[in-house]
């Protein structure tokens, strides 16, 4: 299982934050799409930046509660407490439309609708000639609504995975950081998450 150390940064200088290659092709051949992920923190927020090199971008959805995995989509799933299987899933398309959920698997996943969610998470997207990117923050205060004792203390471990998908893209695809052991498409598998450790 892969691991990643989340460095501390008062303001994200992304050129200094180590990249994760999200390059495990799942269920379908990879149609020449590449994704990287970066994560850092300042003690009060977790900052995430995801970047995709993708020729045929699909970005049709923008309404709240949209199934953004049908579009070009990048995702971060994380379990704040590695001793149990509860996790958040953050899924975002190039329009900044996002799906936020919490559960222990597909069987009990609940949609979350935080007030002013786009502003709370400070979601920013950008298009490039060769793809797109998204950056956002996850306030620790938000996580503490579900895990009251959560702190980004040095050495603390989470479990997590990063994904790239596009169910209705011209070339459907599924990529992950850590391999997923399901025989059919399913990202909702905390048993397949890797280790994310706060530095």
Short mmCIF file of C-alpha atoms in Angstrom, two decimals:
data_model
loop_
_atom_site.label_atom_id
_atom_site.label_comp_id
_atom_site.label_asym_id
_atom_site.label_seq_id
_atom_site.Cartn_x
_atom_site.Cartn_y
_atom_site.Cartn_z
CA UNK A 1 0.00 0.00 0.00
CA UNK A 2 1.36 3.43 -0.94
CA UNK A 3 1.88 6.29 1.52
CA UNK A 4 2.24 10.07 1.29
CA UNK A 5 3.42 12.71 3.75
CA UNK A 6 1.37 15.91 3.94
CA UNK A 7 3.78 18.80 4.43
CA UNK A 8 2.95 21.89 6.48
CA UNK A 9 2.65 25.19 4.60
CA UNK A 10 1.09 28.48 5.76
CA UNK A 11 0.14 29.29 2.16
CA UNK A 12 0.38 26.57 -0.47
CA UNK A 13 3.45 27.01 -2.67
CA UNK A 14 2.50 24.14 -4.92
CA UNK A 15 5.87 24.03 -6.66
CA UNK A 16 7.33 22.88 -3.31
CA UNK A 17 4.65 20.29 -2.46
CA UNK A 18 5.43 16.67 -3.51
CA UNK A 19 3.20 15.19 -6.19
CA UNK A 20 1.35 11.91 -6.18
CA UNK A 21 1.02 10.10 -9.49
CA UNK A 22 -2.55 8.82 -9.86
CA UNK A 23 -1.66 6.26 -12.50
CA UNK A 24 -3.20 2.87 -11.70
CA UNK A 25 -5.61 2.06 -14.56
CA UNK A 26 -8.70 0.21 -13.34
CA UNK A 27 -11.29 -1.88 -15.24
CA UNK A 28 -10.55 -0.19 -18.60
CA UNK A 29 -7.30 0.64 -20.43
CA UNK A 30 -5.97 4.13 -19.72
CA UNK A 31 -6.73 6.33 -22.78
CA UNK A 32 -3.53 8.39 -22.36
CA UNK A 33 -4.80 10.43 -19.40
CA UNK A 34 -2.52 11.49 -16.57
CA UNK A 35 -3.35 12.86 -13.11
CA UNK A 36 -1.34 14.16 -10.16
CA UNK A 37 -2.39 15.12 -6.64
CA UNK A 38 -0.79 17.37 -4.03
CA UNK A 39 -1.82 17.88 -0.41
CA UNK A 40 -0.51 20.19 2.33
CA UNK A 41 -1.89 21.76 5.52
CA UNK A 42 -1.53 24.80 7.77
CA UNK A 43 -2.91 23.31 10.98
CA UNK A 44 -6.39 24.67 10.31
CA UNK A 45 -7.04 23.51 6.74
CA UNK A 46 -6.05 20.71 4.41
CA UNK A 47 -5.24 22.06 0.94
CA UNK A 48 -5.69 19.86 -2.13
CA UNK A 49 -4.58 20.42 -5.71
CA UNK A 50 -5.45 17.96 -8.48
CA UNK A 51 -4.21 18.22 -12.07
CA UNK A 52 -5.32 16.21 -15.12
CA UNK A 53 -3.74 15.95 -18.54
CA UNK A 54 -6.79 15.09 -20.61
CA UNK A 55 -7.53 15.74 -24.27
CA UNK A 56 -11.31 15.27 -24.40
CA UNK A 57 -12.71 17.12 -21.38
CA UNK A 58 -16.38 16.59 -20.58
CA UNK A 59 -17.91 19.32 -18.39
CA UNK A 60 -21.69 19.38 -18.77
CA UNK A 61 -22.84 19.38 -15.14
CA UNK A 62 -23.07 22.45 -12.91
CA UNK A 63 -26.22 22.08 -10.79
CA UNK A 64 -26.02 21.05 -7.12
CA UNK A 65 -26.41 17.32 -6.49
CA UNK A 66 -25.17 16.45 -9.99
CA UNK A 67 -23.46 13.08 -10.66
CA UNK A 68 -20.13 14.70 -11.49
CA UNK A 69 -18.45 11.31 -12.02
CA UNK A 70 -20.19 11.27 -15.42
CA UNK A 71 -18.06 14.26 -16.45
CA UNK A 72 -14.30 14.54 -16.39
CA UNK A 73 -13.85 14.23 -12.65
CA UNK A 74 -11.10 14.14 -10.02
CA UNK A 75 -11.76 12.79 -6.56
CA UNK A 76 -10.27 12.61 -3.06
CA UNK A 77 -11.61 10.06 -0.58
CA UNK A 78 -10.23 10.13 2.96
CA UNK A 79 -10.80 8.48 6.34
CA UNK A 80 -9.78 10.84 9.18
CA UNK A 81 -9.60 7.94 11.64
CA UNK A 82 -7.66 4.95 10.25
CA UNK A 83 -9.11 2.75 13.00
CA UNK A 84 -12.57 2.85 11.41
CA UNK A 85 -13.95 2.87 7.89
CA UNK A 86 -15.89 6.15 7.82
CA UNK A 87 -14.72 8.42 5.00
CA UNK A 88 -15.49 11.61 3.11
CA UNK A 89 -15.59 11.68 -0.68
CA UNK A 90 -14.96 14.93 -2.57
CA UNK A 91 -15.65 14.72 -6.31
CA UNK A 92 -15.24 17.76 -8.60
CA UNK A 93 -15.60 18.39 -12.34
CA UNK A 94 -14.00 21.19 -14.45
CA UNK A 95 -16.97 23.51 -13.73
CA UNK A 96 -16.27 23.41 -10.00
CA UNK A 97 -19.45 21.40 -9.49
CA UNK A 98 -18.81 19.10 -6.56
CA UNK A 99 -20.27 16.07 -4.86
CA UNK A 100 -19.54 15.70 -1.16
CA UNK A 101 -20.48 12.65 0.83
CA UNK A 102 -19.78 10.70 4.00
CA UNK A 103 -20.24 7.01 4.74
CA UNK A 104 -18.60 3.63 5.23
CA UNK A 105 -19.24 2.39 1.68
CA UNK A 106 -21.84 2.63 -1.04
CA UNK A 107 -24.46 1.02 1.21
CA UNK A 108 -24.74 3.98 3.62
CA UNK A 109 -23.25 6.94 1.74
CA UNK A 110 -24.94 10.23 2.68
CA UNK A 111 -24.82 13.39 0.60
CA UNK A 112 -23.56 16.45 2.49
CA UNK A 113 -24.72 19.97 1.70
CA UNK A 114 -22.66 22.41 3.79
CA UNK A 115 -23.93 25.99 3.70
CA UNK A 116 -22.04 27.99 1.03
CA UNK A 117 -20.02 24.88 0.24
CA UNK A 118 -18.16 26.29 -2.77
CA UNK A 119 -16.99 29.26 -0.69
CA UNK A 120 -16.31 27.14 2.40
CA UNK A 121 -14.04 24.85 0.42
CA UNK A 122 -12.72 27.72 -1.74
CA UNK A 123 -13.01 25.64 -4.91
CA UNK A 124 -11.04 26.97 -7.88
CA UNK A 125 -10.73 25.37 -11.29
CA UNK A 126 -8.63 26.24 -14.32
CA UNK A 127 -8.44 24.95 -17.89
CA UNK A 128 -5.14 24.41 -19.68
CA UNK A 129 -4.27 23.64 -23.27
CA UNK A 130 -3.55 20.06 -22.24
CA UNK A 131 -6.11 19.54 -19.45
CA UNK A 132 -7.48 21.10 -16.27
CA UNK A 133 -6.94 21.43 -12.54
CA UNK A 134 -8.84 22.06 -9.33
CA UNK A 135 -7.68 23.31 -5.95
CA UNK A 136 -9.63 23.58 -2.71
CA UNK A 137 -9.32 23.50 1.06
CA UNK A 138 -10.97 21.28 3.63
CA UNK A 139 -11.36 23.17 6.93
CA UNK A 140 -10.49 21.02 9.92
CA UNK A 141 -13.50 22.62 11.62
CA UNK A 142 -15.69 20.86 9.04
CA UNK A 143 -14.04 17.49 9.71
CA UNK A 144 -14.48 17.99 13.47
CA UNK A 145 -18.26 18.02 13.04
CA UNK A 146 -17.86 14.29 12.46
CA UNK A 147 -14.54 13.65 14.23
CA UNK A 148 -14.41 16.11 17.18
CA UNK A 149 -10.85 15.23 18.20
CA UNK A 150 -9.32 15.50 14.74
CA UNK A 151 -6.06 17.47 14.55
CA UNK A 152 -3.43 17.78 11.81
CA UNK A 153 -0.72 16.94 14.33
CA UNK A 154 2.67 15.72 13.20
CA UNK A 155 2.69 11.97 12.67
CA UNK A 156 -1.10 11.63 12.60
CA UNK A 157 -2.27 9.19 9.97
CA UNK A 158 -5.31 9.20 7.72
CA UNK A 159 -6.30 6.69 5.08
CA UNK A 160 -7.06 8.01 1.59
CA UNK A 161 -7.19 7.46 -2.14
CA UNK A 162 -7.23 9.72 -5.20
CA UNK A 163 -9.19 8.97 -8.34
CA UNK A 164 -9.73 10.15 -11.92
CA UNK A 165 -12.81 9.07 -13.83
CA UNK A 166 -15.24 10.03 -16.56
CA UNK A 167 -18.14 7.63 -16.91
CA UNK A 168 -19.65 9.41 -19.94
CA UNK A 169 -16.49 10.87 -21.43
CA UNK A 170 -15.60 10.20 -25.05
CA UNK A 171 -13.06 7.75 -23.63
CA UNK A 172 -14.38 6.44 -20.29
CA UNK A 173 -11.62 5.80 -17.77
CA UNK A 174 -10.84 4.99 -14.15
CA UNK A 175 -7.50 5.79 -12.49
CA UNK A 176 -6.44 5.55 -8.86
CA UNK A 177 -3.44 6.25 -6.63
CA UNK A 178 -3.71 3.01 -4.67
CA UNK A 179 -5.01 -0.03 -6.56
CA UNK A 180 -8.66 -0.97 -6.06
CA UNK A 181 -9.37 -4.66 -5.59
CA UNK A 182 -13.01 -4.67 -6.75
CA UNK A 183 -13.68 -6.60 -9.97
CA UNK A 184 -16.21 -3.95 -11.08
CA UNK A 185 -15.98 -0.13 -10.93
CA UNK A 186 -16.23 0.96 -7.30
CA UNK A 187 -14.17 3.72 -5.65
CA UNK A 188 -16.04 3.41 -2.35
CA UNK A 189 -13.62 0.93 -0.80
CA UNK A 190 -11.79 2.25 2.28
CA UNK A 191 -10.10 -1.14 2.52
CA UNK A 192 -8.05 -0.07 -0.54
CA UNK A 193 -6.98 3.34 0.77
CA UNK A 194 -3.32 4.19 1.32
CA UNK A 195 -1.67 6.00 4.22
CA UNK A 196 -1.55 9.80 4.39
CA UNK A 197 0.65 11.08 7.23
CA UNK A 198 0.80 14.65 8.51
CA UNK A 199 4.29 16.16 8.62
#
